[in-house]
Tab-separated table of N, CA and C in Angstrom:
chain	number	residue	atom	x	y	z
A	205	UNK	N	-39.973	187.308	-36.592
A	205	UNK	CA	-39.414	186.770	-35.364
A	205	UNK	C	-38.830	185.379	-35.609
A	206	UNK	N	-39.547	184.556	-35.921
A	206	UNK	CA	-39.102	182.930	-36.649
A	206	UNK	C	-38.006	183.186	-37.251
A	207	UNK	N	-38.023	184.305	-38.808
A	207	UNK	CA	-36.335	184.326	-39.547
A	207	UNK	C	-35.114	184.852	-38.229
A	208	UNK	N	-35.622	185.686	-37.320
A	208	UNK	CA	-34.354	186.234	-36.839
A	208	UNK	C	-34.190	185.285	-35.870
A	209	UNK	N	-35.140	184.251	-35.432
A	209	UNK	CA	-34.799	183.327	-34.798
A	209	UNK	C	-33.251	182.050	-35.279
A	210	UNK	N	-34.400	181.125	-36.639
A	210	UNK	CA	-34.049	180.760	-37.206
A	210	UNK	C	-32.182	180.535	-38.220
A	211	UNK	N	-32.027	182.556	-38.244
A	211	UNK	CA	-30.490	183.113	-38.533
A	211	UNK	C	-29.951	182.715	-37.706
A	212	UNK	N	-30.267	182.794	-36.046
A	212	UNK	CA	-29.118	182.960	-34.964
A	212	UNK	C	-29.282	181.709	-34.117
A	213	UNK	N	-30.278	180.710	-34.316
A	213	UNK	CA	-30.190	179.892	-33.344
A	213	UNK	C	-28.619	178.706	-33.095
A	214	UNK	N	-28.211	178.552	-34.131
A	214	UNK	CA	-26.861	178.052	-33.931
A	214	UNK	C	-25.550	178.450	-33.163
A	215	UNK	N	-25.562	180.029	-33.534
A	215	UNK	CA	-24.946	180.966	-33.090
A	215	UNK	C	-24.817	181.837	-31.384
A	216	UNK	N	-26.112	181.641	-31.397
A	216	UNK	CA	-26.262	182.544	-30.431
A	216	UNK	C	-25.848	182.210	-29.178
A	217	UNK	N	-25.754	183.097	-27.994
A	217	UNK	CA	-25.473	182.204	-26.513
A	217	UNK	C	-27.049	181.993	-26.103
A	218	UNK	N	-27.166	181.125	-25.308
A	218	UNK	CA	-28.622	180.847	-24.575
A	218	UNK	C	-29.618	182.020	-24.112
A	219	UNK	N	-29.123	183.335	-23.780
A	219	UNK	CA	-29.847	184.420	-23.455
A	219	UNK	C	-30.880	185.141	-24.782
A	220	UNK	N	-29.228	185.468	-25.400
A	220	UNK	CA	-29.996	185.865	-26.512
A	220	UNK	C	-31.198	184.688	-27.631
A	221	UNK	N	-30.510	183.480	-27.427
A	221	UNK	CA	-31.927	182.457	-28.027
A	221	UNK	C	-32.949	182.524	-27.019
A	222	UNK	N	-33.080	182.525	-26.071
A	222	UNK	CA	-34.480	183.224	-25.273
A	222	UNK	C	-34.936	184.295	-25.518
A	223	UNK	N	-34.238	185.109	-25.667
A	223	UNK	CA	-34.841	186.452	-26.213
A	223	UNK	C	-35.740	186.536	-27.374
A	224	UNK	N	-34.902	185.736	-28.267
A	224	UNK	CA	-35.558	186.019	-30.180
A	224	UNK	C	-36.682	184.602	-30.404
A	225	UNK	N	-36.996	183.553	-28.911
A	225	UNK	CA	-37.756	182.822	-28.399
A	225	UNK	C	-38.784	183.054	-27.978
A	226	UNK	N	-38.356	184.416	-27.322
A	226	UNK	CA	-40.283	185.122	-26.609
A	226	UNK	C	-40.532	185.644	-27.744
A	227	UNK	N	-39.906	186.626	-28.874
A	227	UNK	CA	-40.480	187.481	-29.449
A	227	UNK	C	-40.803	186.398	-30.648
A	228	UNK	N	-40.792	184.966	-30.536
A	228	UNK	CA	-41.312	184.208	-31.835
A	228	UNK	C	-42.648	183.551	-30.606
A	229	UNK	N	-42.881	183.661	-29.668
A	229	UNK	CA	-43.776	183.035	-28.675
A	229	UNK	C	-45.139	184.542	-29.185
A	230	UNK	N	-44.250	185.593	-28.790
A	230	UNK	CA	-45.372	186.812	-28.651
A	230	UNK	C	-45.573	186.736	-30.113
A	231	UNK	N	-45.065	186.346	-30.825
A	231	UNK	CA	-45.784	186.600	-32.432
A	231	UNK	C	-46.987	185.675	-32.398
A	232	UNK	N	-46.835	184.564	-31.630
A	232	UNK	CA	-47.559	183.501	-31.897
A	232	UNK	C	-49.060	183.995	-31.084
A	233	UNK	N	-48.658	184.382	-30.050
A	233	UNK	CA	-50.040	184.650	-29.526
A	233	UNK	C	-50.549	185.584	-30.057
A	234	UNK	N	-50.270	187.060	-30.091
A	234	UNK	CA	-50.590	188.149	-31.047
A	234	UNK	C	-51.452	187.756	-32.393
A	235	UNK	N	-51.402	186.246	-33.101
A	235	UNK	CA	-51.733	185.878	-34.241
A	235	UNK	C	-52.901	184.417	-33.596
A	236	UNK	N	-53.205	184.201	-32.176
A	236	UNK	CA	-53.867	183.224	-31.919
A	236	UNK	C	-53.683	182.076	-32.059
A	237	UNK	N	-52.564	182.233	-31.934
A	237	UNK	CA	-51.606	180.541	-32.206
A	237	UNK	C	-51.537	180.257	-30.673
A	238	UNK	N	-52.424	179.605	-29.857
A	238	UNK	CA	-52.029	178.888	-28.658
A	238	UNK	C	-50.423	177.628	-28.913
A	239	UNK	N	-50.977	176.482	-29.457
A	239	UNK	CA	-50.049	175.335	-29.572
A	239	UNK	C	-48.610	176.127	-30.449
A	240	UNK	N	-48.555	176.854	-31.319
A	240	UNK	CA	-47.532	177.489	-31.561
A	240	UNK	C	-46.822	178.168	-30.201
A	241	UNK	N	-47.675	179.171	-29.453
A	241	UNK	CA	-47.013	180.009	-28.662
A	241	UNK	C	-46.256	179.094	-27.434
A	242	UNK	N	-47.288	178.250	-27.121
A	242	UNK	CA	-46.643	177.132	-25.906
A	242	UNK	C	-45.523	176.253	-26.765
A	243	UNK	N	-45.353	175.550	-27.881
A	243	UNK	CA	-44.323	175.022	-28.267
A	243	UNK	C	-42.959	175.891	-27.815
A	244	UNK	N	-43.195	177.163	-27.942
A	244	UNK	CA	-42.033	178.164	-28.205
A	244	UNK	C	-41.521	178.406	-26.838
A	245	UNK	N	-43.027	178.442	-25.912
A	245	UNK	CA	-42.445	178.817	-24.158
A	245	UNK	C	-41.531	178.041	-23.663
A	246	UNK	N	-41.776	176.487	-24.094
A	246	UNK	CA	-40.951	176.008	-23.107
A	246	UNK	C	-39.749	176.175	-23.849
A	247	UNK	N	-38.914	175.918	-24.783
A	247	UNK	CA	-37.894	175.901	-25.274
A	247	UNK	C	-37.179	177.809	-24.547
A	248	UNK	N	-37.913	178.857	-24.237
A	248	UNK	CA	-37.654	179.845	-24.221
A	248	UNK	C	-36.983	179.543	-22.764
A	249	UNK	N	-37.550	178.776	-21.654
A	249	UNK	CA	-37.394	178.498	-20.587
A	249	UNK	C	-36.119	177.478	-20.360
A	250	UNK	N	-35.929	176.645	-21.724
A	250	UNK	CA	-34.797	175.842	-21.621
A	250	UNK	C	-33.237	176.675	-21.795
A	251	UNK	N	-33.740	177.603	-22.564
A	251	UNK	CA	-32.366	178.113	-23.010
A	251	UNK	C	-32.146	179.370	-22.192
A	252	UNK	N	-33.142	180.079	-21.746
A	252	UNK	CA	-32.986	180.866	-20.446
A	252	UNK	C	-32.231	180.030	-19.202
A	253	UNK	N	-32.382	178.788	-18.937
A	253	UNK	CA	-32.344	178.493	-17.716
A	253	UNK	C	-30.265	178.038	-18.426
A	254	UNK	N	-30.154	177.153	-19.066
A	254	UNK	CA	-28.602	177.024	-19.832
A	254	UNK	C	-27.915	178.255	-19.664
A	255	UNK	N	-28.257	179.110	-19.714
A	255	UNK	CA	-27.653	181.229	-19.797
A	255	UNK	C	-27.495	180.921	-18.558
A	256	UNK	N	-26.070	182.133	-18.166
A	256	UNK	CA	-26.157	183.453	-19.183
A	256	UNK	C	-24.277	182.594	-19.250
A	257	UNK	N	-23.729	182.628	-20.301
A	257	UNK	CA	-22.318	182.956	-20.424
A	257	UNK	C	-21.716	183.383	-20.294
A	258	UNK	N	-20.127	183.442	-20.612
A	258	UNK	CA	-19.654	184.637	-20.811
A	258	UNK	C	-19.711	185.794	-21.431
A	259	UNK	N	-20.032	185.386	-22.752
A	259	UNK	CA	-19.693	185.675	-24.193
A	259	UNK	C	-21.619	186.728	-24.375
A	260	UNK	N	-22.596	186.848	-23.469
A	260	UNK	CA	-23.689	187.009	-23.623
A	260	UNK	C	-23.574	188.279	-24.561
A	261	UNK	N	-24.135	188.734	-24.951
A	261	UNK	CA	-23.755	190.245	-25.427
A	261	UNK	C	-24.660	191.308	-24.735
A	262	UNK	N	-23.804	192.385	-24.526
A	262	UNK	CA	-24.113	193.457	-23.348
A	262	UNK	C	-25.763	194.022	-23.367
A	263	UNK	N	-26.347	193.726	-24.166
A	263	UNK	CA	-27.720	193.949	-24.582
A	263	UNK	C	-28.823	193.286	-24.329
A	264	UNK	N	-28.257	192.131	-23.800
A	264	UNK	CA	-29.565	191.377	-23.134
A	264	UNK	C	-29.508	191.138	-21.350
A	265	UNK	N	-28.545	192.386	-20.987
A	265	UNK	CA	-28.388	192.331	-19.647
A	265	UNK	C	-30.062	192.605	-18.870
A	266	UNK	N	-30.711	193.171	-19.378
A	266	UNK	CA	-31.980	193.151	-18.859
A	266	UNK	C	-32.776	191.838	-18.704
A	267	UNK	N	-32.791	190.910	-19.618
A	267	UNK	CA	-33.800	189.565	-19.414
A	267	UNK	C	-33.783	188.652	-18.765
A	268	UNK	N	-34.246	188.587	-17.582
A	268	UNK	CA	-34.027	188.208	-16.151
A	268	UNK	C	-35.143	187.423	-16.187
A	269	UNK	N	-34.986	186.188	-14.741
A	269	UNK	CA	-36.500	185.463	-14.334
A	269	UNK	C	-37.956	186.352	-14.848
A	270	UNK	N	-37.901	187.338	-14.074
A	270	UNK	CA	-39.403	187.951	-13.797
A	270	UNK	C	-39.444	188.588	-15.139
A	271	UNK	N	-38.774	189.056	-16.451
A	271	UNK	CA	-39.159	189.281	-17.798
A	271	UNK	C	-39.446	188.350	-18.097
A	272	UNK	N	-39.303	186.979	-18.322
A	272	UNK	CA	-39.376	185.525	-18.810
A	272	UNK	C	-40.883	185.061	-18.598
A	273	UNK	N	-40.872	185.696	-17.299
A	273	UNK	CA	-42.362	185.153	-16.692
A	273	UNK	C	-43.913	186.432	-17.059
A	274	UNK	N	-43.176	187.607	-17.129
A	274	UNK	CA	-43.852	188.546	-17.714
A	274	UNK	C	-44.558	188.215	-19.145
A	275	UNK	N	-43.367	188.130	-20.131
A	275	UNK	CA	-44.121	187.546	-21.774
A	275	UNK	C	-44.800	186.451	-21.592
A	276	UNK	N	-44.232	185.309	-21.119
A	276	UNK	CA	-45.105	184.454	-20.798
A	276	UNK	C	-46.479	184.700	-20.411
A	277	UNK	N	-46.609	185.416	-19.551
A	277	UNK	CA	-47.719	185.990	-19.028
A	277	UNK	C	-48.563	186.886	-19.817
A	278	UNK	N	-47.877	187.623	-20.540
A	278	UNK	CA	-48.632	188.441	-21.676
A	278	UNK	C	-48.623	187.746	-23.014
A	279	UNK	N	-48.603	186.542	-23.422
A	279	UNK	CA	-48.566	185.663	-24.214
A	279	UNK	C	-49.920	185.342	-23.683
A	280	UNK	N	-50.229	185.082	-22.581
A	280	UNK	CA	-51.437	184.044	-22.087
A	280	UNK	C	-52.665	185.176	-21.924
A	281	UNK	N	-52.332	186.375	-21.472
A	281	UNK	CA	-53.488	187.327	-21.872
A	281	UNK	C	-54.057	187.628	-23.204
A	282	UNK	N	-52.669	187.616	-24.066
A	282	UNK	CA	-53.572	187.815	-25.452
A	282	UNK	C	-54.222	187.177	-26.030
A	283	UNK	N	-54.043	185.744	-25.399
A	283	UNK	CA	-54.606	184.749	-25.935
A	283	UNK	C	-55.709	184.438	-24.922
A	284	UNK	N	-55.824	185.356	-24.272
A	284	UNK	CA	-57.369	185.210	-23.448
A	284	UNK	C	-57.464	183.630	-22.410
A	285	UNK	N	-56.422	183.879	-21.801
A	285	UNK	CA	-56.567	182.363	-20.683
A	285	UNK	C	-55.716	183.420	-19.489
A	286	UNK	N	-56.953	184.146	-18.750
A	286	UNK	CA	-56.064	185.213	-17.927
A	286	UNK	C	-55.624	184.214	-16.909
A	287	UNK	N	-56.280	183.050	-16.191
A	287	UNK	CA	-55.777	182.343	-15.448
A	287	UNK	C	-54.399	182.264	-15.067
A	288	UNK	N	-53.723	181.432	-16.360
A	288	UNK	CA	-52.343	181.317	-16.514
A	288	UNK	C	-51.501	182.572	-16.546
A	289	UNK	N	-51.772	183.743	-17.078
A	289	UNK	CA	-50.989	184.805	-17.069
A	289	UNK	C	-51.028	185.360	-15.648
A	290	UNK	N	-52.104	185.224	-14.810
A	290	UNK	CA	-52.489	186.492	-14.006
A	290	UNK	C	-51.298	185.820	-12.577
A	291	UNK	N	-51.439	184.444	-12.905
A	291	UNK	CA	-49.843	183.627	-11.693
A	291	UNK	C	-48.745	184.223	-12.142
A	292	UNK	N	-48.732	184.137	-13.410
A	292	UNK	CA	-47.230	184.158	-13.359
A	292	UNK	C	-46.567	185.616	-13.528
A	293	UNK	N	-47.978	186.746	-13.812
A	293	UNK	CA	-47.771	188.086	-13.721
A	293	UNK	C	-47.703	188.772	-12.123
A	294	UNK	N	-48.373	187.971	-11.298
A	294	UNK	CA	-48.303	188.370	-10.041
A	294	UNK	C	-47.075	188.404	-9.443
A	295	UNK	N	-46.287	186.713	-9.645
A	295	UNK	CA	-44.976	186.242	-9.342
A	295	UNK	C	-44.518	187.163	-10.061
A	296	UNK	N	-44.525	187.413	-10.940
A	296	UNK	CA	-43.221	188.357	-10.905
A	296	UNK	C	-42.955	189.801	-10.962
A	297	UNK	N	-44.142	190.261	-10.590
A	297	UNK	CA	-44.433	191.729	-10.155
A	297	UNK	C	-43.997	191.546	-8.568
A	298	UNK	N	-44.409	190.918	-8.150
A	298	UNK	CA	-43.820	190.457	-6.792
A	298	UNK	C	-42.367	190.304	-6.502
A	299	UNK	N	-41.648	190.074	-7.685
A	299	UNK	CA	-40.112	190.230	-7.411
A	299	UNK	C	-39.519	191.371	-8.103
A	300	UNK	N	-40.154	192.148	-8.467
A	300	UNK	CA	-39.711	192.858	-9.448
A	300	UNK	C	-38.946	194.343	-8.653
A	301	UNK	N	-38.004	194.887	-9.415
A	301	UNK	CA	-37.901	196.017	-9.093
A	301	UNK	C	-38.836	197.053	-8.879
A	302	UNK	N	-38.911	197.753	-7.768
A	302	UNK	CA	-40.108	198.785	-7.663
A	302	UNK	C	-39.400	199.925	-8.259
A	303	UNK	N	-38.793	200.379	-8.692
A	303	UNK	CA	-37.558	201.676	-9.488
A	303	UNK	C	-37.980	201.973	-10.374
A	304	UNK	N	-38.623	200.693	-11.083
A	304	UNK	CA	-38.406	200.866	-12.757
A	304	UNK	C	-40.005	200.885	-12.859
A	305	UNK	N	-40.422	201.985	-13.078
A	305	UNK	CA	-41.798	203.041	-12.624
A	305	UNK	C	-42.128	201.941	-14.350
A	306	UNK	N	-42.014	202.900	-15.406
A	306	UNK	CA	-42.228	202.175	-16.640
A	306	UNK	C	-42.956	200.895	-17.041
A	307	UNK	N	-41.912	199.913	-16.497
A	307	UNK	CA	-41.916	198.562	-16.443
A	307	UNK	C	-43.134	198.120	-15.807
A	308	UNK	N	-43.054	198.531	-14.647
A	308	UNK	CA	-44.009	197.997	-13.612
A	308	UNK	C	-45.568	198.611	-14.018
A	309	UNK	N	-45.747	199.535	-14.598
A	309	UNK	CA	-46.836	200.003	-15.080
A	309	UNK	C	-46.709	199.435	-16.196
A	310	UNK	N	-46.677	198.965	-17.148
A	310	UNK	CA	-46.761	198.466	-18.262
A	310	UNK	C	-47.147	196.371	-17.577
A	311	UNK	N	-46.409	196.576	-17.157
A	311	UNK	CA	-46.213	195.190	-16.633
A	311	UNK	C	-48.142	195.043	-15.745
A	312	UNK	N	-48.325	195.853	-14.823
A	312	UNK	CA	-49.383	195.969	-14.099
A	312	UNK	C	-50.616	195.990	-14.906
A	313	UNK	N	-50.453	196.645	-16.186
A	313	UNK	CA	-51.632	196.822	-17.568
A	313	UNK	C	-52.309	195.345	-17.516
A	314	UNK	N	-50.995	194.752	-18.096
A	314	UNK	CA	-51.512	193.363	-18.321
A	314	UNK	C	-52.013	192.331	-17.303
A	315	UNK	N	-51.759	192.951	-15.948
A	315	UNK	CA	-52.631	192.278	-15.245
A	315	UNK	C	-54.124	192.500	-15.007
A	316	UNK	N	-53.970	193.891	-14.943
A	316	UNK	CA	-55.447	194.711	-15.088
A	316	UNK	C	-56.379	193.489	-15.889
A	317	UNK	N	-55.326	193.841	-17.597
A	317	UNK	CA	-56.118	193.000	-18.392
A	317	UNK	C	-57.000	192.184	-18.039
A	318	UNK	N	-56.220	190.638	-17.561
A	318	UNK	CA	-56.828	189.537	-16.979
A	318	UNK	C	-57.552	190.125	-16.039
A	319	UNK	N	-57.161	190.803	-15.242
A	319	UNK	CA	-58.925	191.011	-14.369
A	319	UNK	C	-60.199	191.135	-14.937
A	320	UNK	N	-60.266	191.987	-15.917
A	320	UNK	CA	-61.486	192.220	-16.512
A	320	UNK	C	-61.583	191.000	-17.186
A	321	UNK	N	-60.609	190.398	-17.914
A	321	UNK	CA	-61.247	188.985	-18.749
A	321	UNK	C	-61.532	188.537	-17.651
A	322	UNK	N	-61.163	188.263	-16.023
A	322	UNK	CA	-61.779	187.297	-15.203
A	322	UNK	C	-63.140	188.008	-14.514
A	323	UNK	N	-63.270	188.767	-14.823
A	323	UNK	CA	-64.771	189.181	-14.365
A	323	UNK	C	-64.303	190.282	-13.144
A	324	UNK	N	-63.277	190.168	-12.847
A	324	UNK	CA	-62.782	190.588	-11.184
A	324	UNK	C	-62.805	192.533	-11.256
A	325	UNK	N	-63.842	192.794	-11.421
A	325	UNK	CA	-63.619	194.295	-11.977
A	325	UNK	C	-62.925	195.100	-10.856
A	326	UNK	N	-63.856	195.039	-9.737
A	326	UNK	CA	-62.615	195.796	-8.736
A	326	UNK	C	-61.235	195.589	-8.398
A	327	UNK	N	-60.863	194.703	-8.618
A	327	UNK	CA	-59.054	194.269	-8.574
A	327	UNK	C	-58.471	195.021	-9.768
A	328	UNK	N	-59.552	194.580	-11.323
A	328	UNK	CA	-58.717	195.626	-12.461
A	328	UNK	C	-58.595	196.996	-12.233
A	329	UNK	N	-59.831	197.189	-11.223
A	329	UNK	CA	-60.131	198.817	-11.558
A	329	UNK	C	-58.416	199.351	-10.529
A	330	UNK	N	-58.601	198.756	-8.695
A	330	UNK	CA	-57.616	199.106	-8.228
A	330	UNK	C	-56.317	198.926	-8.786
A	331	UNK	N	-55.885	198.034	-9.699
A	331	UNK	CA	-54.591	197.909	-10.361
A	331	UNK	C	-54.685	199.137	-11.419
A	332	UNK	N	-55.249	199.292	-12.165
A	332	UNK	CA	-56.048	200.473	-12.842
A	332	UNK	C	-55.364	201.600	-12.262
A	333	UNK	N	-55.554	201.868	-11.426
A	333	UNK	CA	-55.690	202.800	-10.300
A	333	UNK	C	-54.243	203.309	-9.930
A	334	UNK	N	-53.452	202.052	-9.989
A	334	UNK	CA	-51.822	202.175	-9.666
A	334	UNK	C	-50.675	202.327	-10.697
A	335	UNK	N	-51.692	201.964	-11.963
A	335	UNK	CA	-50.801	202.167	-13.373
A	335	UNK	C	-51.294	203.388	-13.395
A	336	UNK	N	-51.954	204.044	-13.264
A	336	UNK	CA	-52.389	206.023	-13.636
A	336	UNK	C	-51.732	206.626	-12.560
A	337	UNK	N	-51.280	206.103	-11.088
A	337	UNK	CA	-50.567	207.051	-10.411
A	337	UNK	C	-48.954	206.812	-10.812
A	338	UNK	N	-48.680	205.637	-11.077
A	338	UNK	CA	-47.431	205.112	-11.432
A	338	UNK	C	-47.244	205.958	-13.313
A	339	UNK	N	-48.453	206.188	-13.728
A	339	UNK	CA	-47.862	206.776	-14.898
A	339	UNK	C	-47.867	208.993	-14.936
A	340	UNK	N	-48.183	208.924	-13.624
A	340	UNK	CA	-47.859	210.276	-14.007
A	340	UNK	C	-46.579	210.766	-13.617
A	341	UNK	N	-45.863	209.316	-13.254
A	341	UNK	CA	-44.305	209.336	-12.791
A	341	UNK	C	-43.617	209.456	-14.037
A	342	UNK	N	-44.256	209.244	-15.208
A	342	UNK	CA	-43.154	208.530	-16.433
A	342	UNK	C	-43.690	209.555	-17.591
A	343	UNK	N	-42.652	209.504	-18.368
A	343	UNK	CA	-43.268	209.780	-19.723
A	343	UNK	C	-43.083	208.599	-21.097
A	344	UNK	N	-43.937	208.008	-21.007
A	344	UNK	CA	-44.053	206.928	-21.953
A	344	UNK	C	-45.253	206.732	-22.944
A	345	UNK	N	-45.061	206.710	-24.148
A	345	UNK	CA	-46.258	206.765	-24.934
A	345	UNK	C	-46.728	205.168	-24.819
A	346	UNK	N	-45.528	204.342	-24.617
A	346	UNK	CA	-46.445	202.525	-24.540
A	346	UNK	C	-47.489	203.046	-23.479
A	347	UNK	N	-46.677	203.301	-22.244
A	347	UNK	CA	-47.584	203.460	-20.624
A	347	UNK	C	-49.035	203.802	-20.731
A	348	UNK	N	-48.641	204.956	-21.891
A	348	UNK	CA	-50.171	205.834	-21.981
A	348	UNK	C	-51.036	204.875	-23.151
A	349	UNK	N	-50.848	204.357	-24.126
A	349	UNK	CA	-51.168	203.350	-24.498
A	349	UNK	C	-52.087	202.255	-24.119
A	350	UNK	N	-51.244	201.565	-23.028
A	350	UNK	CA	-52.006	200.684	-22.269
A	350	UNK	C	-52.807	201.144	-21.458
A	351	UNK	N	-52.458	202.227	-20.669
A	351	UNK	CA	-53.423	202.935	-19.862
A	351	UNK	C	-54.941	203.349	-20.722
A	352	UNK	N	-54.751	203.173	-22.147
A	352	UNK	CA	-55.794	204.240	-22.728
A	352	UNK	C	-56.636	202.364	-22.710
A	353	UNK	N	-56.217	201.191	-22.862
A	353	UNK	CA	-56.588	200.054	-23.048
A	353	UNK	C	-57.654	199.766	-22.703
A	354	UNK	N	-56.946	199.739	-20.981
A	354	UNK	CA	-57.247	199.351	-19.521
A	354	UNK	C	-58.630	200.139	-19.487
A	355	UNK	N	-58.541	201.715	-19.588
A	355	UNK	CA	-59.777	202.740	-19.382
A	355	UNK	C	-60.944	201.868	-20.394
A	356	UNK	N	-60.512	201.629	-21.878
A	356	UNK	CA	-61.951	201.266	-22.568
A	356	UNK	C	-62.347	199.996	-22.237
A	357	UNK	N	-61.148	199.002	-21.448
A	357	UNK	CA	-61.846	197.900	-21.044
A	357	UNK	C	-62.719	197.846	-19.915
A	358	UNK	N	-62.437	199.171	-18.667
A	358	UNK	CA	-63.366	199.347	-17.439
A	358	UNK	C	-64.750	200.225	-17.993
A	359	UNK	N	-64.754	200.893	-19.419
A	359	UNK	CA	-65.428	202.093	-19.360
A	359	UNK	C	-66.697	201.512	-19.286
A	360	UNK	N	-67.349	200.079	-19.555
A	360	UNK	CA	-68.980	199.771	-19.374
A	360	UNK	C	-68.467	199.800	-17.896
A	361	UNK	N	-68.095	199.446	-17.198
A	361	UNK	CA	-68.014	199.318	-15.172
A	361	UNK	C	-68.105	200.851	-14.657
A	362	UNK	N	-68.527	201.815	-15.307
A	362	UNK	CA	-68.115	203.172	-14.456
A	362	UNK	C	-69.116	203.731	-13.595
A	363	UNK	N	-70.162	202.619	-13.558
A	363	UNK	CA	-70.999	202.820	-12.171
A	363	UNK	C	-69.913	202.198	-10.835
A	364	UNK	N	-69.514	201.456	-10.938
A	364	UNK	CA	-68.839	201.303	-9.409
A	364	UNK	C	-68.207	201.929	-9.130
A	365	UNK	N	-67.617	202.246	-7.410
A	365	UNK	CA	-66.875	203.086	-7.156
A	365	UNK	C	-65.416	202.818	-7.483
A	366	UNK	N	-65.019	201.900	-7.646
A	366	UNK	CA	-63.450	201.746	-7.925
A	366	UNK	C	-62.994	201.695	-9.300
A	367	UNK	N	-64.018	201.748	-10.063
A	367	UNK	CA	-63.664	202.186	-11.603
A	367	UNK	C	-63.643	203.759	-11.111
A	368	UNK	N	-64.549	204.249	-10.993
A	368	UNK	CA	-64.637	205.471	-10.809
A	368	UNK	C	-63.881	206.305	-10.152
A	369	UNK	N	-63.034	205.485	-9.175
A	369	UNK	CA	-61.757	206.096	-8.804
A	369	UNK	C	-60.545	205.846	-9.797
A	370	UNK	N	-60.373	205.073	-10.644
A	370	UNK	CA	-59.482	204.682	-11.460
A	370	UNK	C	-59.488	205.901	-12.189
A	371	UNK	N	-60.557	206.017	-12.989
A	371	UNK	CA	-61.562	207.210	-14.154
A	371	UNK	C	-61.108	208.711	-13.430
A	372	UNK	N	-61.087	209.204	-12.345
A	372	UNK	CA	-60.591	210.126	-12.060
A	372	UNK	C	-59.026	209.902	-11.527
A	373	UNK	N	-57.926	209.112	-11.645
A	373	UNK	CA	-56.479	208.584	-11.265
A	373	UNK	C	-56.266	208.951	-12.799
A	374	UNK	N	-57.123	208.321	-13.718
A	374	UNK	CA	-56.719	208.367	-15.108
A	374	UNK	C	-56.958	209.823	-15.852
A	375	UNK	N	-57.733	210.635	-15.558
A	375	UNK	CA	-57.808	211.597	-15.970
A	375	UNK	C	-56.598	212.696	-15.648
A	376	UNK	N	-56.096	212.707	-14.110
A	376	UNK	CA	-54.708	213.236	-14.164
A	376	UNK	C	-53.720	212.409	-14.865
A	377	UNK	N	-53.462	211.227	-14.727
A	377	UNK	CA	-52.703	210.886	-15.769
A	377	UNK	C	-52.131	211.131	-17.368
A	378	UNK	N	-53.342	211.627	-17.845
A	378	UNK	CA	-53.289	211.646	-19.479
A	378	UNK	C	-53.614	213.123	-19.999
A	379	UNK	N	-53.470	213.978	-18.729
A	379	UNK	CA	-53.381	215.150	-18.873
A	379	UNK	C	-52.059	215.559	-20.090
């Protein structure tokens, strides 16, 4: 992520250096680099906010506010500070397209996440709950993926009832 950064940062228009910005941010957290990953956010936020040009290239028509705030947000889960992710995952599930079934379940995983790191089991379980009905809309192996995550992170909670409704949401799901 750094070399393909590194190749294009001269070059590039501001979108695409945000782009090859998160994916040197998500390397960083993925590897437990807090002060790495935050060095990288804000600069990701500077050159997002400079965009979009003319000249953008047709391929980064997707990376909008609420993606920006998403990695960010899943930057801060992997690195286990659900606090910070679980704001800025809310905000922008909150603006987000409801269409894009995929997204929003994938996107919703990682909030789950932070619930369980925050102790909040019934909020993960009901979000839980909305990524397994939202994924029997899709066919996605990430979706099912995270969904399989989410299940081993609730599976000590499956005495309560709202895991336990998740646990049967998820079982049609992964049919």
């Amino acid at each position: 992520a750094r070399t393909a950064y590194q190749g294009g940062q001269h070059d590039a228009t501001p979108i695409t250096r945000a782009l090859l910005l998160e994916r040197v941010a998500w390397s960083a957290a993925r590897s437990g680099d807090l002060r790495g990953c935050e060095r990288t956010l804000g600069p990701v936020e500077e050159s997002f906010a400079s965009g979009p040009r003319d000249n953008e290239p047709d391929w980064v028509y997707w990376l909008n506010r609420e993606e920006i705030d998403v990695m960010a947000g899943r930057c801060y889960t992997e690195l286990r500070m659900p606090g910070r992710a679980q704001s800025l995952l809310q905000r922008a599930l909150a603006r987000y397209d409801q269409t894009l079934i995929r997204e929003n379940s994938l996107y919703l995983s990682w909030l789950a996440d932070d619930y369980v790191q925050l102790g909040n089991i019934d909020q993960a379980a009901d979000t839980a709950t909305r990524i397994a009905t939202l994924a029997t809309r899709t066919n996605s192996a990430r979706t099912d993926n995270r969904l399989r995550h989410i299940a081993k992170l609730l599976s000590p909670y499956k005495a309560a009832p709202l895991v336990r409704d998740f646990f049967e949401a998820y079982e049609l799901a992964i049919k």
